[in-house]
Short mmCIF file of C-alpha atoms in Angstrom, two decimals:
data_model
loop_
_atom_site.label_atom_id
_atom_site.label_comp_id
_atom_site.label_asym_id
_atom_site.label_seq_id
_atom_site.Cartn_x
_atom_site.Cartn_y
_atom_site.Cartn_z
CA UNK A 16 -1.52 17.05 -19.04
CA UNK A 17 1.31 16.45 -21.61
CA UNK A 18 0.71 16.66 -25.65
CA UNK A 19 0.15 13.31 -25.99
CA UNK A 20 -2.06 12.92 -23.17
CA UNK A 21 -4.18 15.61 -24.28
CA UNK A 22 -4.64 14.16 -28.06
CA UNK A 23 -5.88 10.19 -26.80
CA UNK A 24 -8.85 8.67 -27.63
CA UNK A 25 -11.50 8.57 -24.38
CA UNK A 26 -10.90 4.39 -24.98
CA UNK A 27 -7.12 5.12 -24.95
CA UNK A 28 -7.09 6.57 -21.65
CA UNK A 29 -9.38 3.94 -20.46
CA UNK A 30 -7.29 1.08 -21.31
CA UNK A 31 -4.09 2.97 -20.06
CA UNK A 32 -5.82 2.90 -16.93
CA UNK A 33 -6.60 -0.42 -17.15
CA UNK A 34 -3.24 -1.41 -17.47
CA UNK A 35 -1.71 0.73 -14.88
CA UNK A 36 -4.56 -0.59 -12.50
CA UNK A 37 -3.30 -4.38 -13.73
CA UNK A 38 0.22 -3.69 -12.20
CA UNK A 39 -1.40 -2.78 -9.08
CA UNK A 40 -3.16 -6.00 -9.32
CA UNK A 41 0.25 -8.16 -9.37
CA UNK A 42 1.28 -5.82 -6.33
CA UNK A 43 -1.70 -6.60 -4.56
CA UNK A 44 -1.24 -10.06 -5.17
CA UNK A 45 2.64 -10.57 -5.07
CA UNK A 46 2.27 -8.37 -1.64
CA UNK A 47 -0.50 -10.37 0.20
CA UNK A 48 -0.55 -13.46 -1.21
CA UNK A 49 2.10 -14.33 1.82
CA UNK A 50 -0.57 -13.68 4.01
CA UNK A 51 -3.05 -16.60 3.78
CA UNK A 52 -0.10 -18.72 2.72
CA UNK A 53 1.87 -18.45 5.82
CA UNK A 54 1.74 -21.48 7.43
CA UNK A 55 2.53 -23.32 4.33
CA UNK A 56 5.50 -21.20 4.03
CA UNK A 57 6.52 -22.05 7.41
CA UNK A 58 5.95 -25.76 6.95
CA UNK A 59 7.85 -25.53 3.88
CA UNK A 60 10.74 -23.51 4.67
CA UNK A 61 10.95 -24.25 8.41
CA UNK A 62 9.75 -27.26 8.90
CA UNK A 63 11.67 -28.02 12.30
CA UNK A 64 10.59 -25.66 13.86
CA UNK A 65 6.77 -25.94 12.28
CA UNK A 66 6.78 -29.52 13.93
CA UNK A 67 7.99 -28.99 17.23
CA UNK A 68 6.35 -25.02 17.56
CA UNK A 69 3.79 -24.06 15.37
CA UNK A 70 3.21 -19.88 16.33
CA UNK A 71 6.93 -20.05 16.37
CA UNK A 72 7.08 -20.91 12.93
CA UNK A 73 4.37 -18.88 11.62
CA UNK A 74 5.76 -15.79 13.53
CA UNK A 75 8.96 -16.08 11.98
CA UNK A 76 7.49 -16.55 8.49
CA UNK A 77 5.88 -13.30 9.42
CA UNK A 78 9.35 -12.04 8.48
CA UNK A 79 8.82 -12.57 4.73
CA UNK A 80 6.05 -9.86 4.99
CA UNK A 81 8.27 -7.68 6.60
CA UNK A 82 11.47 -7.79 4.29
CA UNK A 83 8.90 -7.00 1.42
CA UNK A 84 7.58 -4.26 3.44
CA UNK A 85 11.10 -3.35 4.12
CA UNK A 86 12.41 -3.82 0.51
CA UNK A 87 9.33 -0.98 -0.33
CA UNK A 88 10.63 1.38 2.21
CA UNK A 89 14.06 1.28 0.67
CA UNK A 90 13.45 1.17 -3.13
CA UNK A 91 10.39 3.62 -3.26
CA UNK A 92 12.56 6.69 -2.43
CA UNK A 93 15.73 5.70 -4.26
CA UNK A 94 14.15 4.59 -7.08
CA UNK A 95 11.77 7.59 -7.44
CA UNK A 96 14.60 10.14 -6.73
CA UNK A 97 17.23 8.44 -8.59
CA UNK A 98 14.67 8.14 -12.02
CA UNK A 99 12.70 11.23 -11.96
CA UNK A 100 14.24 12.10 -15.14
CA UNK A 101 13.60 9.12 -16.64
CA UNK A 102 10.10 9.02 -19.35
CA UNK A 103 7.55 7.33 -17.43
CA UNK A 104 6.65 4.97 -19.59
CA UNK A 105 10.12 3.21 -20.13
CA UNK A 106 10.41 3.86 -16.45
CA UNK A 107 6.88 1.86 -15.49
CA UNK A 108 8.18 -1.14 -17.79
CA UNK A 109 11.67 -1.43 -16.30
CA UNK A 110 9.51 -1.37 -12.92
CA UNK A 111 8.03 -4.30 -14.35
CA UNK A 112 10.22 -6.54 -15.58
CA UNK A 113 12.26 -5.96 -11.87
CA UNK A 114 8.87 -7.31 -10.15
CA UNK A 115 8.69 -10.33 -13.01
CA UNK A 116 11.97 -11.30 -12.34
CA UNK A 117 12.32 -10.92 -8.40
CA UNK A 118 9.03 -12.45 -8.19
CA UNK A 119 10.54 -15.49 -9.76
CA UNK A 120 13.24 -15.88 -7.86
CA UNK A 121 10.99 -15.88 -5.09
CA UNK A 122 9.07 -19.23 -6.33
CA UNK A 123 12.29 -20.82 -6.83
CA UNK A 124 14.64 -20.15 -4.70
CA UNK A 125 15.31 -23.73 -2.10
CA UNK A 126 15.96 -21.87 1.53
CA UNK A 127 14.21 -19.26 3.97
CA UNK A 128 16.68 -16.90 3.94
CA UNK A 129 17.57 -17.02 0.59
CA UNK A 130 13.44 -16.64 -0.08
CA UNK A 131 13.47 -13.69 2.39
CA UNK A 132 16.27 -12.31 0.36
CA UNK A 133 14.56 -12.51 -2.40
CA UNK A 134 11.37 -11.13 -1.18
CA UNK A 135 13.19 -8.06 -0.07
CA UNK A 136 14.39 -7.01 -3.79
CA UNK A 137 11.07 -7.96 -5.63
CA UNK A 138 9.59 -5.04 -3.44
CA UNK A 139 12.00 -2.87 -4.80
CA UNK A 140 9.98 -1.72 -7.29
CA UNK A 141 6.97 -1.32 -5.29
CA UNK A 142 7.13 2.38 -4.18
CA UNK A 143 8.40 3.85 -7.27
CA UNK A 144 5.73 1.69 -9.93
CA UNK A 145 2.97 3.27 -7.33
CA UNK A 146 4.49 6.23 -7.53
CA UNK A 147 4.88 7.07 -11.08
CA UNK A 148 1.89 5.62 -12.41
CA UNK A 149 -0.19 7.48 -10.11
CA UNK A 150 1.58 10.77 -11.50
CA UNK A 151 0.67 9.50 -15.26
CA UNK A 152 -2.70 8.47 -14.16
CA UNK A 153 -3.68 12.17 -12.99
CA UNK A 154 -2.19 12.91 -16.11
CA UNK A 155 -4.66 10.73 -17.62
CA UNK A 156 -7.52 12.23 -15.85
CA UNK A 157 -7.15 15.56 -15.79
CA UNK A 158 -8.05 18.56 -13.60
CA UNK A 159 -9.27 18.34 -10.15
CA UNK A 160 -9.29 14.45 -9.90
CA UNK A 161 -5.90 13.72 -8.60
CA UNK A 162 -6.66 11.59 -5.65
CA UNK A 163 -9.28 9.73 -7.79
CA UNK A 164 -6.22 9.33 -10.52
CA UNK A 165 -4.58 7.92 -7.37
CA UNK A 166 -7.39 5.44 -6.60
CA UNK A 167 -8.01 4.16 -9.82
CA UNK A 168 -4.35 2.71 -10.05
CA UNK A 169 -4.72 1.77 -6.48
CA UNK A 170 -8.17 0.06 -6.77
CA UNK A 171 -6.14 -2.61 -9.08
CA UNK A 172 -4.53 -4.07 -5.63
CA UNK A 173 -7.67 -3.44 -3.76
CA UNK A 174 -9.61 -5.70 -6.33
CA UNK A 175 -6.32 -7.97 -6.07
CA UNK A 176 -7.45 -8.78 -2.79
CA UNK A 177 -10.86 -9.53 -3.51
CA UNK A 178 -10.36 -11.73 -6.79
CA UNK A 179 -6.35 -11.94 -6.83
CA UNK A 180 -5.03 -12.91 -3.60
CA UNK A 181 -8.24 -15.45 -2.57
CA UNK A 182 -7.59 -16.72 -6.09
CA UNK A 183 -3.86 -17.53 -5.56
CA UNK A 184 -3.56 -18.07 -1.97
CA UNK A 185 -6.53 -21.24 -2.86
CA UNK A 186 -3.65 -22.13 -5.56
CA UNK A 187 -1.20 -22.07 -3.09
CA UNK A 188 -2.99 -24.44 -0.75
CA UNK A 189 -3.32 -26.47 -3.66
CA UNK A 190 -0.24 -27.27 -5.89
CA UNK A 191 2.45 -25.45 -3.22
CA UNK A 192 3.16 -21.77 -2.37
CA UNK A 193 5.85 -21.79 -5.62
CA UNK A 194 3.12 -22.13 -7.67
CA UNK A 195 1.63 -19.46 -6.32
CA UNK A 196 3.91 -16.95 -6.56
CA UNK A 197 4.72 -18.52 -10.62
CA UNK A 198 1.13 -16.91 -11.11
CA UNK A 199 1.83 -13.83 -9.70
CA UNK A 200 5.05 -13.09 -11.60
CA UNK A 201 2.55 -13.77 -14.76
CA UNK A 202 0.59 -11.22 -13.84
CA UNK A 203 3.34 -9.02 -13.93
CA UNK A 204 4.80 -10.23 -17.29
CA UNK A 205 1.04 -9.62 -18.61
CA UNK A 206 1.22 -6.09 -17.11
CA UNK A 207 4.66 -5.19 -19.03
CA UNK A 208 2.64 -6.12 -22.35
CA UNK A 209 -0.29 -4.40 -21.36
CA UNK A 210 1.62 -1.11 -20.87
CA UNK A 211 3.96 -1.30 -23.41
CA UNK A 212 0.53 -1.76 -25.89
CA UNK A 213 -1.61 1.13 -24.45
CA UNK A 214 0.64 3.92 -21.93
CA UNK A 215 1.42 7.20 -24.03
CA UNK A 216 4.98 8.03 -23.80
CA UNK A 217 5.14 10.90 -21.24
CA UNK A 218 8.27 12.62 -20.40
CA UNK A 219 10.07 12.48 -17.05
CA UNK A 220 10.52 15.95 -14.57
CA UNK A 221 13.80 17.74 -17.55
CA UNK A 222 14.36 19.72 -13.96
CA UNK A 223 14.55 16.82 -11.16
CA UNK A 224 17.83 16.06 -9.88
CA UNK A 225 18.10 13.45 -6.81
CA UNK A 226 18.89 17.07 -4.91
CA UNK A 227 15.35 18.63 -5.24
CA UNK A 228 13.74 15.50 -4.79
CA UNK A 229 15.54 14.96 -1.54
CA UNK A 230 14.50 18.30 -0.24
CA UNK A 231 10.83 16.93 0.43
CA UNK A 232 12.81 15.28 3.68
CA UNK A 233 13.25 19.12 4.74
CA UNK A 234 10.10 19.35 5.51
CA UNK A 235 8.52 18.83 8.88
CA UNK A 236 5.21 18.26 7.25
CA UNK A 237 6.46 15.29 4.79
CA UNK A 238 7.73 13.89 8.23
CA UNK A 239 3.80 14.09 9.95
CA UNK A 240 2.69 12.70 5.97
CA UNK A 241 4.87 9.64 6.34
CA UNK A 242 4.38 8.93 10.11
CA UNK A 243 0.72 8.78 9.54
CA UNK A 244 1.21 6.13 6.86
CA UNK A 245 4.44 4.41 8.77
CA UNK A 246 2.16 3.95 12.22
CA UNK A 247 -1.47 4.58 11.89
CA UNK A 248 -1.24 2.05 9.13
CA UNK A 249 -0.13 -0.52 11.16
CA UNK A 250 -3.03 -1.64 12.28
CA UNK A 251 -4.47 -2.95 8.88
CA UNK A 252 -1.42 -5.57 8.26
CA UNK A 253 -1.11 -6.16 12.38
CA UNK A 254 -4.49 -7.74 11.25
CA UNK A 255 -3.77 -8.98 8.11
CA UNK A 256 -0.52 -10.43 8.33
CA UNK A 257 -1.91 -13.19 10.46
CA UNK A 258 -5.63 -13.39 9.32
CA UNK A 259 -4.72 -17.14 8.35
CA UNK A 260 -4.21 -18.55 11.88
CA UNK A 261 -6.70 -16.12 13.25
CA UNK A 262 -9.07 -17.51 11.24
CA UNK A 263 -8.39 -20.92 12.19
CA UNK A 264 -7.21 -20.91 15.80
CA UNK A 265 -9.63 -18.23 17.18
CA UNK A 266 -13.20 -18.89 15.11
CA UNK A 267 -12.74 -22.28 14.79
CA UNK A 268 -12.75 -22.47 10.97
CA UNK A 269 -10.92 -24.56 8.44
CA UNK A 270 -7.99 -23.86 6.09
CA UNK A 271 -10.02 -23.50 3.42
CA UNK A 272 -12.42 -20.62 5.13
CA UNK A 273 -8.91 -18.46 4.50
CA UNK A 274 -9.63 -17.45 0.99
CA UNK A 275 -12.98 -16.82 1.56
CA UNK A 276 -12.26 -14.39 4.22
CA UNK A 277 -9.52 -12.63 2.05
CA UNK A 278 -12.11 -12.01 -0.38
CA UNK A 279 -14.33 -9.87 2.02
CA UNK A 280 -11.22 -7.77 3.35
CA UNK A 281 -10.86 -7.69 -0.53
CA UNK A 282 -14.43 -6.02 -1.04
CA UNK A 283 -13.89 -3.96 1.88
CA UNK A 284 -10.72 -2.43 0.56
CA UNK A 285 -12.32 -2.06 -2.87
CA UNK A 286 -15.31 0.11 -1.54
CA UNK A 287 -13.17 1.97 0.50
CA UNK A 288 -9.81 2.74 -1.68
CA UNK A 289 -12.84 4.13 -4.12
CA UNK A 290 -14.64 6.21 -1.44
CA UNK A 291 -11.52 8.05 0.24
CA UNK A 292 -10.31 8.97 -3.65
CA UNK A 293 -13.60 10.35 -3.51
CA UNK A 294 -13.47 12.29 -0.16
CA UNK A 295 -10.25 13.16 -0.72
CA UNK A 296 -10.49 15.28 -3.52
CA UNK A 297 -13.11 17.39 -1.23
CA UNK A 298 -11.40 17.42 1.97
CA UNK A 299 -8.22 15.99 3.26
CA UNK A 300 -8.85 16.46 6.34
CA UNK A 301 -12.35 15.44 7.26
CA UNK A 302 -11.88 12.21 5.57
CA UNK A 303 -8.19 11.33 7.44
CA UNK A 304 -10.01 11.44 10.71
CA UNK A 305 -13.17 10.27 9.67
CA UNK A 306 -11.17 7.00 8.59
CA UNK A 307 -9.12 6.75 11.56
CA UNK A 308 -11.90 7.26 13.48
CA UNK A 309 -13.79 3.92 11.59
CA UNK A 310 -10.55 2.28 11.70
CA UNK A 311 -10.47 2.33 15.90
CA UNK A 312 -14.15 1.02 16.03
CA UNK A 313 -13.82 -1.68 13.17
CA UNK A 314 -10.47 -3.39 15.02
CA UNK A 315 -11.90 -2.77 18.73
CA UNK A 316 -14.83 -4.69 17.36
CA UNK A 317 -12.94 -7.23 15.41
CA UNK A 318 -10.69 -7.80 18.87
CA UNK A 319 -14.00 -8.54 21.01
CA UNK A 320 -15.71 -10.28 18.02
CA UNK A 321 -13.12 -12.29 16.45
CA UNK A 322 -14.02 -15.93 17.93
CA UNK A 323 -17.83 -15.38 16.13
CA UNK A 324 -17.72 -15.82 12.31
CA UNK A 325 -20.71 -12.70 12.00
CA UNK A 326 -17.69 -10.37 13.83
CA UNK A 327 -15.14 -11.82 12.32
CA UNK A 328 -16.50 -10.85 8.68
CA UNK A 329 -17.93 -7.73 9.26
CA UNK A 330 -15.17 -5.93 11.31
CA UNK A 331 -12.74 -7.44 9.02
CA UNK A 332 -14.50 -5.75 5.83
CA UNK A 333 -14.74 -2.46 7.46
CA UNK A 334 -10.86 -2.82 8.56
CA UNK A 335 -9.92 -3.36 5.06
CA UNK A 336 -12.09 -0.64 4.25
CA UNK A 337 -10.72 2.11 6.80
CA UNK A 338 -7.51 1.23 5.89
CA UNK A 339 -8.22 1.22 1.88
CA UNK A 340 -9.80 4.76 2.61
CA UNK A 341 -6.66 6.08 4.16
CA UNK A 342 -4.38 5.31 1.38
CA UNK A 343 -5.29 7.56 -1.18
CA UNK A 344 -5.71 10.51 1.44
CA UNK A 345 -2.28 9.82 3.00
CA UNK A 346 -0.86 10.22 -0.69
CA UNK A 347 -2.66 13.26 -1.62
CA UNK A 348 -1.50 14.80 1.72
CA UNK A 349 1.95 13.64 0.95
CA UNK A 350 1.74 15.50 -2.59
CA UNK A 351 0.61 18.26 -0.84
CA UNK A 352 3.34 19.06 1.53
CA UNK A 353 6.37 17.91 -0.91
CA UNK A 354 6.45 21.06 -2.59
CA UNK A 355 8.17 20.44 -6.11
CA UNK A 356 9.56 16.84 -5.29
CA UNK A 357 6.53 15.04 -6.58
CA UNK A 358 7.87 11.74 -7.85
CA UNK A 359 9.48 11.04 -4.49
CA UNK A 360 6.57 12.25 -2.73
CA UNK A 361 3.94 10.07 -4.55
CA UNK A 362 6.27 6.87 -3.80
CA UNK A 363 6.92 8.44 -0.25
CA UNK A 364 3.55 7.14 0.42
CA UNK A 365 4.30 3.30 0.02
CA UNK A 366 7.42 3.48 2.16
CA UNK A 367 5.25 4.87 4.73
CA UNK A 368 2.77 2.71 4.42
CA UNK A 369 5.23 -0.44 4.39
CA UNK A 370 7.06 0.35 7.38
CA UNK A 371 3.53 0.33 8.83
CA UNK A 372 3.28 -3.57 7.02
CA UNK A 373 6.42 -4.32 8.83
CA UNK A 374 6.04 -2.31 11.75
CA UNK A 375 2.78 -4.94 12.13
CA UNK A 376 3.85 -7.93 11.02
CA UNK A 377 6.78 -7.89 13.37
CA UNK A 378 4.72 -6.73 16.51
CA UNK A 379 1.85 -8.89 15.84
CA UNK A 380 4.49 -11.54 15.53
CA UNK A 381 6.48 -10.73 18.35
CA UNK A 382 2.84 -11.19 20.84
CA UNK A 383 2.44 -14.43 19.11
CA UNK A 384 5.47 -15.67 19.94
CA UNK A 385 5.41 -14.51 23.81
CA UNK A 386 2.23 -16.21 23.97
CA UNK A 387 -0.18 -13.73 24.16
CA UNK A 388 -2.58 -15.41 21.26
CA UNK A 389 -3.52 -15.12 18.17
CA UNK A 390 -6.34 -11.87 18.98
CA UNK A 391 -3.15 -10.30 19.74
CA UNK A 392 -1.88 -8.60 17.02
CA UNK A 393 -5.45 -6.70 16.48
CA UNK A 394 -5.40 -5.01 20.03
CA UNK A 395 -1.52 -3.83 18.68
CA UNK A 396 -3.25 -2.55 15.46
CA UNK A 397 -6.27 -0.49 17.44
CA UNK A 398 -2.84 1.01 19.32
CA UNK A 399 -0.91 1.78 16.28
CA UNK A 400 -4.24 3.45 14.43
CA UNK A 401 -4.59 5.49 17.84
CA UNK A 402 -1.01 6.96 17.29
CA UNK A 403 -1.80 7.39 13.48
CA UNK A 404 -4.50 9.33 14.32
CA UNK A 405 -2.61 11.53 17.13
CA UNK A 406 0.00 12.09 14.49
CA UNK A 407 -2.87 13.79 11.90
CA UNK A 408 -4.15 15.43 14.51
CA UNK A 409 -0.82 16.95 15.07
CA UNK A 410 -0.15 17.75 11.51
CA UNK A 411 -3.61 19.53 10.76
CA UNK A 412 -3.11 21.94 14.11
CA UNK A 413 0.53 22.89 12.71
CA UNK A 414 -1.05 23.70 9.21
CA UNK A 415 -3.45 25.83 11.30
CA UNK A 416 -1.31 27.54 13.17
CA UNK A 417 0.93 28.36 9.97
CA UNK A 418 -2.35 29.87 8.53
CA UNK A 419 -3.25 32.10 11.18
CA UNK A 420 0.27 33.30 10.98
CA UNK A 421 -0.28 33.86 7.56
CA UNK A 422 2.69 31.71 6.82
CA UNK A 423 2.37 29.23 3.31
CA UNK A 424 2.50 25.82 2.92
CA UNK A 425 5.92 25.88 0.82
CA UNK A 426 3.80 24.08 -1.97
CA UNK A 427 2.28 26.48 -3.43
CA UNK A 428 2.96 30.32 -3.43
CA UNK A 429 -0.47 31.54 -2.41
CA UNK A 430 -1.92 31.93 1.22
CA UNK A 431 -5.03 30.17 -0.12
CA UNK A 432 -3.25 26.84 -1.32
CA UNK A 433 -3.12 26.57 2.99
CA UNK A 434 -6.37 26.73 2.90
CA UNK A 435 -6.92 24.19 0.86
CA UNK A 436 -4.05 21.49 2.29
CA UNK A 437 -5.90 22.33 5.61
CA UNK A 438 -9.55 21.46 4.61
#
């Protein structure tokens, strides 16, 4: 922990937490929000299309998911690479002020693809603000609770999507989808206050370049870290991305069941981002299978279940919940394996895990569109989680091999830091 860290109040640290946790909220919200507004969008934006072909429409609003998930992928590593340097703090509220600003543009901006444009730069930001104030959160707690550090910023989208996103998206249906996404880039201007009042001024990596950051790619183990994310992660937003006509065309209910749904993914996400923090910080590897492994059962359920409300709920909360789980063990793996380049390798984790929000928005939207239904995209998200889970499987056995070889990690210079990336 820095000086400053180190000399704050116990309610300091609390309501730095707080506030980091808040900007995770506005992610959470300016991130999903799309979600149970999508056919809106599409009857907004497209509306020729939304007369004449409905799953057209909603499959190609499915887009705006993936150029946020795309506009992660590209700003998390640049960003975190190109700022290391910077202090934290001042880098956190320039973070902000990009999301309050993009997120804007976003509400009022007249065309699709000038609103898909715009979607793609307000995740800019995304990666990196995920990134960095998970590094000054373990800062914030101290010793031996890194991956809860990690969930604690992370539980501010998680309870996004049980109070945030249900919240908005019921706005949305309401007074527009602009008005929506107006409250979301509040959130965000809120956030910039909050951390501006209450985040200690920490001090950047004096010894990152963009150089040693980049040399996490060099590693064949970042490259098993991110695949994990990019694939096996798929199968949450394969689900999510089109919860709203799920809900409607396959149980039967009305629009206005959509937020109420959203909030038990919401809960499930919140008990879970909190419980693999947890199991994280005791073993990696036990809790990245046993997540994938509740993952597989709660979307093979939700795919057989889906057309009875009691399925649809309860394999929907333990989806969110798998996938919730995963996130802060895929990070603390990542930060594991990335030797010294730990600002890129904490944002590495949001790239990876927004390729896997485009990877299944896009395939989920692709069956839709070919006609295949609206249960669909969940039977593409069991086969995305299977790969996830081949991939860790993978990784682990390589670790293991390296250990009996008495080889290291690269992160650490003793045999028994192996040991411990491996548990």
């Amino acid at each position: 922990m820095t000086e400053q860290t180190t000399a704050l109040s116990p309610a300091r640290v609390r309501f730095a937490l707080l506030a980091l946790a808040l900007g995770g909220f506005g992610i959470g919200a300016t991130e999903f929000v799309a979600m149970g507004l999508l056919p809106n969008l599409a009857a907004d934006l497209l509306p020729g299309l939304a007369a004449s072909d409905p799953a057209a429409a909603n499959a190609q609003a499915g887009w705006l998911i993936s150029a946020y998930a795309l506009g992660v992928v590209v700003g998390a590593p640049t960003i975190a690479a190109a700022a290391a340097r910077w202090p934290r703090k001042q880098l956190l509220l320039a973070l902000l002020a990009a999301f309050t600003l993009g997120t804007v543009a976003s509400a009022l901006l007249p065309t699709f693809e000038l609103v898909l444009a715009a979607r793609f730069v307000a995740a800019l930001p995304h990666g990196a603000y995920f990134g960095i104030a998970s590094l000054v959160a373990a800062s914030l707690m101290g010793p031996g609770k890194r991956a809860r550090g990690v969930a604690l910023v992370l539980s501010g989208l998680t309870i996004s999507n049980v109070v945030g996103v249900p919240a908005i998206t019921w706005l949305g249906q309401m007074q527009g989808w602009r008005a929506a996404y107006i409250a979301v880039a509040a959130i965000f201007a809120l956030t910039f206050l909050a951390v501006l009042a209450t985040v200690p001024l920490q001090p950047g990596d004096r010894n990152a370049t963009i150089r040693n950051e980049l040399k996490a790619f060099g590693s064949a183990q970042v490259w098993f870290a991110l695949g994990i994310g990019a694939i096996g992660f798929g199968g949450l937003f394969a689900v999510y991305s089109y919860v709203a006509p799920l809900v409607a065309e396959v149980t039967g209910l009305a629009e206005s069941a959509v937020p109420l749904v959203l909030v038990v993914i919401g809960l499930g996400m919140t008990a879970g981002n909190f419980l693999g923090g947890w199991c994280a910080d005791r073993s990696v590897r036990r809790s990245m299978y046993g997540f994938f492994v509740l993952m597989l059962l709660a979307l093979l359920g939700l795919a057989l279940s889906a057309q009875n409300i009691v399925g649809l709920l309860l394999f929907i909360f333990l989806v969110g919940a798998a996938a919730a789980a995963l996130s802060p063990t895929i990070q603390t793996r990542l930060m594991d394996v990335a030797r010294d380049s730990q600002s890129i390798a904490a944002a590495l984790n949001h790239s990876a895990l927004n390729i896997g929000n485009a990877l299944g928005a896009l395939l989920g939207g692709l069956a839709i569109a070919a006609g295949f239904g609206y249960v669909a995209p969940v039977w593409i998200g069991l086969g995305l989680s299977v790969l996830g889970l081949l991939i860790a499987l993978v990784s682990f056995a390589w670790d293991g091999r390296r250990r009996s070889r008495g080889e290291v990690l690269g992160y650490g210079t003793e045999l028994v830091q192996v040991v411990g990336a491996t548990r």
